[in-house]
PDB file of C-alpha atoms and ligand atoms in Angstrom:
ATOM      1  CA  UNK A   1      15.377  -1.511  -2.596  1.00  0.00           C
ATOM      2  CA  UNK A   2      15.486  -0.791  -6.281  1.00  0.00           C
ATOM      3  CA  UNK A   3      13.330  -3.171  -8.854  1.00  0.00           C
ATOM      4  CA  UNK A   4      16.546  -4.216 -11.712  1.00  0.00           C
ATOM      5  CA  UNK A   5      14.711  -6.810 -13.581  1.00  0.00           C
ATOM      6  CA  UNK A   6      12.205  -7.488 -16.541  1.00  0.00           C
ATOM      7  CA  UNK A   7       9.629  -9.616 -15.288  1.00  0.00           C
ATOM      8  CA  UNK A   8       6.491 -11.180 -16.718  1.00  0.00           C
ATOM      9  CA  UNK A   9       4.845 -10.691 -13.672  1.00  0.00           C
ATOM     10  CA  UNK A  10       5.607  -8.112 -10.861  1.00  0.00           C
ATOM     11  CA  UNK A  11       7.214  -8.945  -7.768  1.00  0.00           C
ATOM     12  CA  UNK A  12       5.676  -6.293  -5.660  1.00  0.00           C
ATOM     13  CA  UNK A  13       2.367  -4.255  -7.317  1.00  0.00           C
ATOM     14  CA  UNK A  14       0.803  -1.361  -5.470  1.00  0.00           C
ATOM     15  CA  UNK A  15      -2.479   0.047  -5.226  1.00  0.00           C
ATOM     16  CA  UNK A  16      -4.386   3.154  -4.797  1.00  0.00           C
ATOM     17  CA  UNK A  17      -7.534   1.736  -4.101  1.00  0.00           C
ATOM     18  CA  UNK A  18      -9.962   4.602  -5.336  1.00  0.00           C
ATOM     19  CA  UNK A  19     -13.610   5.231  -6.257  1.00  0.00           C
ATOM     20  CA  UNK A  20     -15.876   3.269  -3.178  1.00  0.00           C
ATOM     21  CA  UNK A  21     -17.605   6.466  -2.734  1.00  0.00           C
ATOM     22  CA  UNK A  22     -18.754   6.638  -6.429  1.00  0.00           C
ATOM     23  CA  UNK A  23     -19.701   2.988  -6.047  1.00  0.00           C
ATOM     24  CA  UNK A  24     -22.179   3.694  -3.415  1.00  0.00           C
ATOM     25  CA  UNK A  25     -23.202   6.878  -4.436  1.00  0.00           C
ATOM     26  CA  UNK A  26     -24.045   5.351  -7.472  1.00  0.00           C
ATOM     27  CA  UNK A  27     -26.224   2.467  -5.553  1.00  0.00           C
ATOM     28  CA  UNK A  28     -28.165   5.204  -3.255  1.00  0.00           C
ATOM     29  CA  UNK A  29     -26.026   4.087  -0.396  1.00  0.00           C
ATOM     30  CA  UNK A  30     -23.538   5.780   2.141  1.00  0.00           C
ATOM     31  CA  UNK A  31     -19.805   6.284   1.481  1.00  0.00           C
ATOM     32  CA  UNK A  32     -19.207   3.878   3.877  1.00  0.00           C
ATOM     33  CA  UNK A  33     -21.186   1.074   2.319  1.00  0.00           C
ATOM     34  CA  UNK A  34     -18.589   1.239  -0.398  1.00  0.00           C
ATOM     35  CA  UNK A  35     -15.937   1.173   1.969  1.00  0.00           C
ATOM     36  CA  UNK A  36     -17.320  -1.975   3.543  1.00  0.00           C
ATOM     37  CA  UNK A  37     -17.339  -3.791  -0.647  1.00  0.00           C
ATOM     38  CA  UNK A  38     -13.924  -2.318  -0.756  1.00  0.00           C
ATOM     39  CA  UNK A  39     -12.693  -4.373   2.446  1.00  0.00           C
ATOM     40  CA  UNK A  40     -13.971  -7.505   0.824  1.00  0.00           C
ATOM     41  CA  UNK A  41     -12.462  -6.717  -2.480  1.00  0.00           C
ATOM     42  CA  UNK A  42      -9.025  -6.527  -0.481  1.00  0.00           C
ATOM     43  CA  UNK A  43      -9.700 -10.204   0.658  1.00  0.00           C
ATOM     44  CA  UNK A  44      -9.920 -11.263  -2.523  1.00  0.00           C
ATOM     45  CA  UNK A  45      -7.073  -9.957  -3.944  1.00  0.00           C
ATOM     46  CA  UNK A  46      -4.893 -10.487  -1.238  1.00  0.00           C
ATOM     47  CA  UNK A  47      -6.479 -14.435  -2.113  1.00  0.00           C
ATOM     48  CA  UNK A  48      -5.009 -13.996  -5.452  1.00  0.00           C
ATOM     49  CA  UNK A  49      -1.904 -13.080  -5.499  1.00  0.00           C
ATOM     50  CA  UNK A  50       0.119 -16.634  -4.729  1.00  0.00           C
ATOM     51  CA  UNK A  51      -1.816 -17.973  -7.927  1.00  0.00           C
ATOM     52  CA  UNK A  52      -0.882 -14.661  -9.845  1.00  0.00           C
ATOM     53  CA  UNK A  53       2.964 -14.799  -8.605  1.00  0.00           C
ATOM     54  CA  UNK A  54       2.587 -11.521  -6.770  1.00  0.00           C
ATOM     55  CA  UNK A  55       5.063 -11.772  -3.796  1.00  0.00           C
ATOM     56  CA  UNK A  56       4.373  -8.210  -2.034  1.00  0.00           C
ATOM     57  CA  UNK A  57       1.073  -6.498  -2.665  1.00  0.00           C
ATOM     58  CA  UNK A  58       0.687  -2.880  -0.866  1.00  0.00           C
ATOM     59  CA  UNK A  59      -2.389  -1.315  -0.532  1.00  0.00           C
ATOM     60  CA  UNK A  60      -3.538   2.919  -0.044  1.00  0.00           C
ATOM     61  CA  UNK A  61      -6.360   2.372   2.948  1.00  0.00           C
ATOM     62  CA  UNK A  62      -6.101   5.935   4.187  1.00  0.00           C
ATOM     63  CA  UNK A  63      -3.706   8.833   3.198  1.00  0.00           C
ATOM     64  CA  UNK A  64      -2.310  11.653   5.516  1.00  0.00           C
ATOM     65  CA  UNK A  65      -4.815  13.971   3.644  1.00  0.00           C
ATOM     66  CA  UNK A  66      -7.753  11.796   4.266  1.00  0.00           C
ATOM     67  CA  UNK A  67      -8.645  13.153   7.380  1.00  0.00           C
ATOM     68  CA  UNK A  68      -9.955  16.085   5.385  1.00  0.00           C
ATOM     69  CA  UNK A  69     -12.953  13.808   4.967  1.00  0.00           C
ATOM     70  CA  UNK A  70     -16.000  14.072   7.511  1.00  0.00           C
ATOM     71  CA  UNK A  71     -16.045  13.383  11.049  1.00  0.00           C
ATOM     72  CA  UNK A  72     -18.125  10.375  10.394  1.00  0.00           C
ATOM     73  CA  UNK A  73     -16.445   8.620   7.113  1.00  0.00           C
ATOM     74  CA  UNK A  74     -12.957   8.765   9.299  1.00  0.00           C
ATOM     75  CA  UNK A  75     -14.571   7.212  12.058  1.00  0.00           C
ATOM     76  CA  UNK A  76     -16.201   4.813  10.114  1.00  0.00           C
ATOM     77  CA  UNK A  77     -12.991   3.933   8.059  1.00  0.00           C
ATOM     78  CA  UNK A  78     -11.347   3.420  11.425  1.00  0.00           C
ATOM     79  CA  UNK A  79     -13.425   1.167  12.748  1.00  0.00           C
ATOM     80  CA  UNK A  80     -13.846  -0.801   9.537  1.00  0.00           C
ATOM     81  CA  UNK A  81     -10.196  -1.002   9.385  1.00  0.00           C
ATOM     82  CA  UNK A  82      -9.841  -2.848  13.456  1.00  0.00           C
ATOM     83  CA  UNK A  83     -12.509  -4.804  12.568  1.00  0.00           C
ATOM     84  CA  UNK A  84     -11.103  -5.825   9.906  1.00  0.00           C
ATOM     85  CA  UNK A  85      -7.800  -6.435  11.184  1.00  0.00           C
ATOM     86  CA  UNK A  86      -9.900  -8.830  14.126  1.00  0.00           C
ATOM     87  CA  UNK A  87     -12.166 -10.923  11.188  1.00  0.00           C
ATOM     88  CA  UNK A  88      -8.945 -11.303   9.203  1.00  0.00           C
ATOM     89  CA  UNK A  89      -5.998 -12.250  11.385  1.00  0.00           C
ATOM     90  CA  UNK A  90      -6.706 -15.956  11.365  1.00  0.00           C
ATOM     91  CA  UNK A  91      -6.763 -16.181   7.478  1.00  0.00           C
ATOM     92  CA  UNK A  92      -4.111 -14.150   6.997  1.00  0.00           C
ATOM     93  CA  UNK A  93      -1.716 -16.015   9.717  1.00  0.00           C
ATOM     94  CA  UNK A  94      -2.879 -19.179   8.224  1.00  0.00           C
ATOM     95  CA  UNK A  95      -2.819 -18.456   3.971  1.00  0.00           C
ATOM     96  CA  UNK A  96       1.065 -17.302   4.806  1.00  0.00           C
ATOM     97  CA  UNK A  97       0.212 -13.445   4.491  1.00  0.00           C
ATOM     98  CA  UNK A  98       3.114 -11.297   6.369  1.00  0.00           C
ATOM     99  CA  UNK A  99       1.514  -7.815   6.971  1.00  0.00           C
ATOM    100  CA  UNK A 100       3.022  -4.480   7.750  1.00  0.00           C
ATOM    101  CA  UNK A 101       1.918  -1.388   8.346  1.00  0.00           C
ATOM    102  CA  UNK A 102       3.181   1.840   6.688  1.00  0.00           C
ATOM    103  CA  UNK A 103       2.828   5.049   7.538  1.00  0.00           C
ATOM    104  CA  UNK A 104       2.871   7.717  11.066  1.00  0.00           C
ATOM    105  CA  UNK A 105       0.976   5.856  13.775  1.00  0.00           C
ATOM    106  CA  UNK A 106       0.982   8.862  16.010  1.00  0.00           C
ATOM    107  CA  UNK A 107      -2.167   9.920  15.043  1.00  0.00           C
ATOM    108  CA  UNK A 108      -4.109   6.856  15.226  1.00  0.00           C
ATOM    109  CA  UNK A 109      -5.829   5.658  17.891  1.00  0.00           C
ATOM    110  CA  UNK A 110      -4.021   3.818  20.320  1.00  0.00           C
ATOM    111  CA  UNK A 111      -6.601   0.369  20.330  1.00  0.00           C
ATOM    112  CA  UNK A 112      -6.394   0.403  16.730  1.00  0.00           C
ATOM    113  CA  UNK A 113      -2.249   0.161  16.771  1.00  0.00           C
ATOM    114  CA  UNK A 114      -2.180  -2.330  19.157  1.00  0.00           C
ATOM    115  CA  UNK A 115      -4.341  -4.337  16.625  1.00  0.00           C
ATOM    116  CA  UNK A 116      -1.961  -3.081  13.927  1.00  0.00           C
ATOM    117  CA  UNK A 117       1.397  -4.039  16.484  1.00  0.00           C
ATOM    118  CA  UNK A 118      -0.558  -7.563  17.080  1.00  0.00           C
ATOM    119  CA  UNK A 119      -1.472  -8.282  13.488  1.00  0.00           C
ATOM    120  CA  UNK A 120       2.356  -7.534  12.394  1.00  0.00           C
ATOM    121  CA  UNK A 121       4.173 -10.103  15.344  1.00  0.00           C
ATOM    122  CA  UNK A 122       1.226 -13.165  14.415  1.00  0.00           C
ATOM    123  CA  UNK A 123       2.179 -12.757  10.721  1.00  0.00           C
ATOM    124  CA  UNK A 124       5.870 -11.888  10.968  1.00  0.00           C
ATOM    125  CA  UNK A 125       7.250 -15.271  10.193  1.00  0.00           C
ATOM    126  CA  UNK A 126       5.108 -15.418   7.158  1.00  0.00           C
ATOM    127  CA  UNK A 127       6.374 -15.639   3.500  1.00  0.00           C
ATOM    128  CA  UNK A 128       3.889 -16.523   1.094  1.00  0.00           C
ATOM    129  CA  UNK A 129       2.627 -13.176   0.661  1.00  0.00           C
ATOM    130  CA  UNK A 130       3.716  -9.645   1.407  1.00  0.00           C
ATOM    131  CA  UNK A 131       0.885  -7.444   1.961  1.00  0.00           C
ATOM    132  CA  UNK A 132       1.983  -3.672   3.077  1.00  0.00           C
ATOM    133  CA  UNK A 133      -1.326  -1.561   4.285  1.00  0.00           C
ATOM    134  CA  UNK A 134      -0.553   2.222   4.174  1.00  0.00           C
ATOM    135  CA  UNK A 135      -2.356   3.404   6.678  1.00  0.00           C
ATOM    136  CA  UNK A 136      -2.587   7.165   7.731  1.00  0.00           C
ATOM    137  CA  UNK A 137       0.688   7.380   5.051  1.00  0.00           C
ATOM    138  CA  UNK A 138       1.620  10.141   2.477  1.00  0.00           C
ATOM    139  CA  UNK A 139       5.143  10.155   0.873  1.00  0.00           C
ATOM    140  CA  UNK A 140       6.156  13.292   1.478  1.00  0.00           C
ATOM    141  CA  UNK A 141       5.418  12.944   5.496  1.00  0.00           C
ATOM    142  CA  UNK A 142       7.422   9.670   4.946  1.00  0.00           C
ATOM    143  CA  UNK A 143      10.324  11.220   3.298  1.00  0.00           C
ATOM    144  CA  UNK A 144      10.688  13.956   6.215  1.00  0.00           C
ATOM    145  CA  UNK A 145      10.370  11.648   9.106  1.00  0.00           C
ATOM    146  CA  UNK A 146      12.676   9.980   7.339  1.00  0.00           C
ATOM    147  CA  UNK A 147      14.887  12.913   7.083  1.00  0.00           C
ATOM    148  CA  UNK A 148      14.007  14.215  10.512  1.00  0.00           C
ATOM    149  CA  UNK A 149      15.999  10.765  11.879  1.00  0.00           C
ATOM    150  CA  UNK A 150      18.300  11.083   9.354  1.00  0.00           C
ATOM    151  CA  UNK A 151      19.246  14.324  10.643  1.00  0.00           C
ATOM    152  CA  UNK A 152      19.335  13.452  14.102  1.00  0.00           C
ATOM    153  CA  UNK A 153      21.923  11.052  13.807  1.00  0.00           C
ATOM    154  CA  UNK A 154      24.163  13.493  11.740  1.00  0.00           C
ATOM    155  CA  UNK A 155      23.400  16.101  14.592  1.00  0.00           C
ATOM    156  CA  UNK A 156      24.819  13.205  17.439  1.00  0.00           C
ATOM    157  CA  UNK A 157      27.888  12.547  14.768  1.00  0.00           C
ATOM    158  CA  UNK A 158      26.818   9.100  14.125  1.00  0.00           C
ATOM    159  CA  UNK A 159      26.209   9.832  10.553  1.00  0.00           C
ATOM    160  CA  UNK A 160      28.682  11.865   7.865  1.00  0.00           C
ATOM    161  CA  UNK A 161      26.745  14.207   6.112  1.00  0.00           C
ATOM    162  CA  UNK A 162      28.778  12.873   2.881  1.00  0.00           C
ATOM    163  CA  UNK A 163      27.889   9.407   3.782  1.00  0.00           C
ATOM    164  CA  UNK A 164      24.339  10.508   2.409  1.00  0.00           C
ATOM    165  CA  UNK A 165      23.186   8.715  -0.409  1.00  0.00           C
ATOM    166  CA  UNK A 166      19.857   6.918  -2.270  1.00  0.00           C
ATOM    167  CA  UNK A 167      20.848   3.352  -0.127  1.00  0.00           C
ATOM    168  CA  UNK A 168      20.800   5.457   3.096  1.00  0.00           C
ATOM    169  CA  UNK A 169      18.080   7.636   3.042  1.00  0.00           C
ATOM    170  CA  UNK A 170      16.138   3.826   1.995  1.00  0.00           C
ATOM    171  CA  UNK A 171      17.100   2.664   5.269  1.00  0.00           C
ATOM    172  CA  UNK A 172      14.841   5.204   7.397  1.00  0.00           C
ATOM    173  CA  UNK A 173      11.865   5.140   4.971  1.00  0.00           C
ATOM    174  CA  UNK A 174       8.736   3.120   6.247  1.00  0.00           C
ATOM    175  CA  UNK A 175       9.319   0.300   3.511  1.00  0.00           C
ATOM    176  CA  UNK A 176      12.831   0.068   4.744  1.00  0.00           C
ATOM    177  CA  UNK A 177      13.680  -3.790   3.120  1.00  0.00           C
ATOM    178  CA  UNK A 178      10.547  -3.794   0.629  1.00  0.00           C
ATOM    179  CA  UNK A 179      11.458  -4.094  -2.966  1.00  0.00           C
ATOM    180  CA  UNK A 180      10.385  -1.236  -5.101  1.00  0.00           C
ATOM    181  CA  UNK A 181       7.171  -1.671  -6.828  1.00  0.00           C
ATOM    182  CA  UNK A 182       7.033  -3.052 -10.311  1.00  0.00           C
ATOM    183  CA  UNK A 183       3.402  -1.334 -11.247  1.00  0.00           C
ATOM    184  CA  UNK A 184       1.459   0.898  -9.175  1.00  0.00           C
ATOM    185  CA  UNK A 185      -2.535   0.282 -10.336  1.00  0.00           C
ATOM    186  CA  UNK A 186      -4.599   3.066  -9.122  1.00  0.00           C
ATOM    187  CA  UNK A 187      -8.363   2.424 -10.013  1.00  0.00           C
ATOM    188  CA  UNK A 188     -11.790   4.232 -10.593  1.00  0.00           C
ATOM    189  CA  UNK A 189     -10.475   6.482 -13.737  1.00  0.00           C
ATOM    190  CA  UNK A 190      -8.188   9.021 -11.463  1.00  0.00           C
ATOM    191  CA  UNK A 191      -5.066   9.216 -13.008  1.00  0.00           C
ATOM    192  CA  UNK A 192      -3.241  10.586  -9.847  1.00  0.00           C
ATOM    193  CA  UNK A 193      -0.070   9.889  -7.999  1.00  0.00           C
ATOM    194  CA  UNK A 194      -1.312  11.207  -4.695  1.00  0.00           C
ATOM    195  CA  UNK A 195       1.624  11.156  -2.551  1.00  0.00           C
ATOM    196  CA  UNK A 196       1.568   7.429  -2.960  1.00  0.00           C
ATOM    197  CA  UNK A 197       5.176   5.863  -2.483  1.00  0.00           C
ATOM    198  CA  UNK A 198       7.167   9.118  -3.768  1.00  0.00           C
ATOM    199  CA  UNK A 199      10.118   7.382  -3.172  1.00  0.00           C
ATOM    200  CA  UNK A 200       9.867   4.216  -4.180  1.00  0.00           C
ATOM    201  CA  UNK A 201       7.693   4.195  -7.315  1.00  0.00           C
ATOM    202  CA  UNK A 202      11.140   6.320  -9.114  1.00  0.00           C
ATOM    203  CA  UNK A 203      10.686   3.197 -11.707  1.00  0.00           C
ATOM    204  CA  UNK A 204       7.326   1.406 -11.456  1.00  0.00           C
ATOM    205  CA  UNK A 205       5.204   1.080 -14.402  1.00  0.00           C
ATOM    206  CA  UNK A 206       1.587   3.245 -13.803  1.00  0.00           C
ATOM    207  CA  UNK A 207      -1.768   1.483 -14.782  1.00  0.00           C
ATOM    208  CA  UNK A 208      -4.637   3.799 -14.294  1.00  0.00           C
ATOM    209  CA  UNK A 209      -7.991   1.730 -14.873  1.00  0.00           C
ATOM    210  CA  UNK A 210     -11.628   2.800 -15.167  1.00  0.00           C
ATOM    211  CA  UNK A 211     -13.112   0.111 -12.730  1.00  0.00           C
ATOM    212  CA  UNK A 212     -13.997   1.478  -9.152  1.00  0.00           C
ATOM    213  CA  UNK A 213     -12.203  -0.502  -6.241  1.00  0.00           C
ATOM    214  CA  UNK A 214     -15.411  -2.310  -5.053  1.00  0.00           C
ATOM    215  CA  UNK A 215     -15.692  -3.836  -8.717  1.00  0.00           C
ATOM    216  CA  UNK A 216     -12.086  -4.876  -9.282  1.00  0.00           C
ATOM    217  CA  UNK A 217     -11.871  -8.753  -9.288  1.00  0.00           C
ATOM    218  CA  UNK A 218      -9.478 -11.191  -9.289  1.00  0.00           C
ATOM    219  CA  UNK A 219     -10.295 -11.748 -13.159  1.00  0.00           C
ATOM    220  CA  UNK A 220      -9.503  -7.131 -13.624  1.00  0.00           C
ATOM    221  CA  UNK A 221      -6.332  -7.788 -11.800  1.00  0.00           C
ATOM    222  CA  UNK A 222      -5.453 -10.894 -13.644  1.00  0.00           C
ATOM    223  CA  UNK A 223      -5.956  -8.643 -16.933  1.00  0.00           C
ATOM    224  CA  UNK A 224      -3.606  -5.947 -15.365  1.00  0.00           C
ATOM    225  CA  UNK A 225      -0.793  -8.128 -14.603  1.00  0.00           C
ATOM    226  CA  UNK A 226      -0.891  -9.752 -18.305  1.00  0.00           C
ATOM    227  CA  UNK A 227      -0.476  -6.009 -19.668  1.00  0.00           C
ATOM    228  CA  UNK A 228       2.528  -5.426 -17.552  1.00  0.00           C
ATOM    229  CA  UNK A 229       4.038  -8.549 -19.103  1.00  0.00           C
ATOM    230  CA  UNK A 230       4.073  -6.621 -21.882  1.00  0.00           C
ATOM    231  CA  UNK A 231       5.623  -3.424 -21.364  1.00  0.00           C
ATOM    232  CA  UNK A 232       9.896  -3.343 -21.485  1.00  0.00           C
ATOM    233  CA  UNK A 233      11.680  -1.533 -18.838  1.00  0.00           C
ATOM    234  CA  UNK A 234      14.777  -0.190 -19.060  1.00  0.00           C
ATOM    235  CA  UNK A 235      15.648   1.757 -16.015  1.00  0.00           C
ATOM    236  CA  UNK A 236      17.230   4.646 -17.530  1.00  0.00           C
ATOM    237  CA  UNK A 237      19.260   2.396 -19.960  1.00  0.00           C
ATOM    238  CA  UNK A 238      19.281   2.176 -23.804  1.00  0.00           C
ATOM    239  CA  UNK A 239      16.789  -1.031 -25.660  1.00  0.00           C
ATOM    240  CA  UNK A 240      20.042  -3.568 -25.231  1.00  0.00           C
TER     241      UNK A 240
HETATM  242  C1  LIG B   1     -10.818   5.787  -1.873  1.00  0.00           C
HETATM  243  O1  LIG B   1     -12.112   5.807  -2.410  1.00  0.00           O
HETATM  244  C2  LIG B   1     -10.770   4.844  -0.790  1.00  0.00           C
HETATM  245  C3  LIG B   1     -10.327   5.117   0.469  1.00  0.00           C
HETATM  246  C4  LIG B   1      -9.834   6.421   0.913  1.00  0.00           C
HETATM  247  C5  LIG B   1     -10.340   4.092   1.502  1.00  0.00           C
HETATM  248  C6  LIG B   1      -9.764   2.778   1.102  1.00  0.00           C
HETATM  249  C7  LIG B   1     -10.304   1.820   2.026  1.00  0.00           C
HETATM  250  C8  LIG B   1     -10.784   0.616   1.716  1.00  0.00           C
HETATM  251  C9  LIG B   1     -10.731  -0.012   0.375  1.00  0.00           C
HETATM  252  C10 LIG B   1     -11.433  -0.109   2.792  1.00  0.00           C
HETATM  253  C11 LIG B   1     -10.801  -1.310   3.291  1.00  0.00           C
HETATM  254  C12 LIG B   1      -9.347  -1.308   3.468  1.00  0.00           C
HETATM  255  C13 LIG B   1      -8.729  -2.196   4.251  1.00  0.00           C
HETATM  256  C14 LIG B   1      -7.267  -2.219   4.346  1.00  0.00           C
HETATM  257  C15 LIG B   1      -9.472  -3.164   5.048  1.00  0.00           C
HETATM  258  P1  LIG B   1     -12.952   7.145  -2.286  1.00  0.00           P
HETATM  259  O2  LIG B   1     -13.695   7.096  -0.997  1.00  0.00           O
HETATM  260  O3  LIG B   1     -12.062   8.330  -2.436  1.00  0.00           O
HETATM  261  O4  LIG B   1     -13.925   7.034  -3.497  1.00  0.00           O
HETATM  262  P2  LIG B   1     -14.503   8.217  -4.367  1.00  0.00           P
HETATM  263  O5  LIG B   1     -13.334   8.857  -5.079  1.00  0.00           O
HETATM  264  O6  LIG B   1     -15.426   7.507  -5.316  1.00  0.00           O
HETATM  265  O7  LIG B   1     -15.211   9.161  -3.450  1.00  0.00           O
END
């Protein structure tokens, strides 16, 4: 769903929550110790967003390329991520969080998207707060599973290839019914897309700031949002 207003605040910001690895690296400690700050970090500013006005919040928490990573880091992020999903679920159903899950589930492991399937029907009457966790998601693989439906329905004749536009294609991406981000923040210095909602970030603002995840409070993300009050949009039109 396309963004079309200027707001003082963003309805839906999204993150790419980088540089735990440099935080722990820099402390002497394993990659996954800065995973673990990370997780807490995502409490918080899941916390925040009601007092901040942020309606949906969507957060990068493993990409389709991150299994590149050792044996041991993707284990560990796995199991931080159901354990996370057990510790949270009360305060989450309780503060008014809906969560959903984006991204290909095929290649997780079962327990963990039964967690993911659970957390998603306790939440799903939930309003206060969108939160969106991509989780084994990349934008391209979205786009072609998108496509790959897209074109199965053409190939049984239920679709007309001239039917085909923007508003269609939305309808078989993961976010299918999100609103567009406003501002995509993507932390720890990297100023990087990464495959991070392709389709949907066609008009977000980009902040790109030096803090590493595991650092950035509710007071950094505060500071964000004021900046993006500032910025004018215009969507492809002219300064009216
Ligand atoms: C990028 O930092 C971070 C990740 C790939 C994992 C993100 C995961 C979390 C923040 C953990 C908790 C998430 C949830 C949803 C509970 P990096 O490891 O690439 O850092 P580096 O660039 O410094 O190495």
């Amino acid at each position: 769903m396309p963004a079309d207003e200027n707001r003082e605040v963003p309805e839906h910001v999204a993150i790419i929550m980088d540089g735990n690895g440099r935080w722990a690296a820099a402390r002497g400690r394993p990659r996954l110790f800065g995973h673990q700050a990370g997780a807490r970090r995502v409490s918080e500013i899941v916390a925040a967003c009601p007092g901040l006005g942020v309606r949906y919040l969507t957060i990068f928490a493993f990409s389709t390329e991150n299994w590149k990573r050792s044996r041991a880091e993707v284990s560990g992020l796995m199991a931080l991520f159901r354990r996370y999903i057990v510790k949270e679920a009360q305060r989450l159903t309780v503060n008014g969080v809906r969560v959903r899950f984006i991204g290909d589930r095929t290649r997780l492991d079962p327990a963990l998207v039964r967690h993911m399937d659970t957390l998603e029907t306790l939440t799903r009457d939930n309003d206060q707060v969108h939160l969106t966790v991509a989780l084994n998601y990349g934008g391209r693989d979205e786009i072609a599973r998108a496509t790959r439906r897209l074109a199965a329905e053409v190939a049984a004749g239920r679709v007309d290839p001239g039917d085909i536009d923007a508003c269609r294609v939305e309808r078989y991406l993961d976010t299918h019914g999100l609103p567009d981000p406003d501002l995509v923040i993507r932390t720890s210095g990297e100023a990087r897309v990464s495959n991070f909602l392709l389709w949907q970030s066609a008009y977000a603002e980009y902040e790109f700031v030096e803090t590493l995840w595991p650092d950035f409070t509710a007071e950094k993300f505060a500071e964000v949002l004021a900046g993006f009050g500032k910025r004018e949009r215009r969507f492809g039109a002219v300064r009216a």
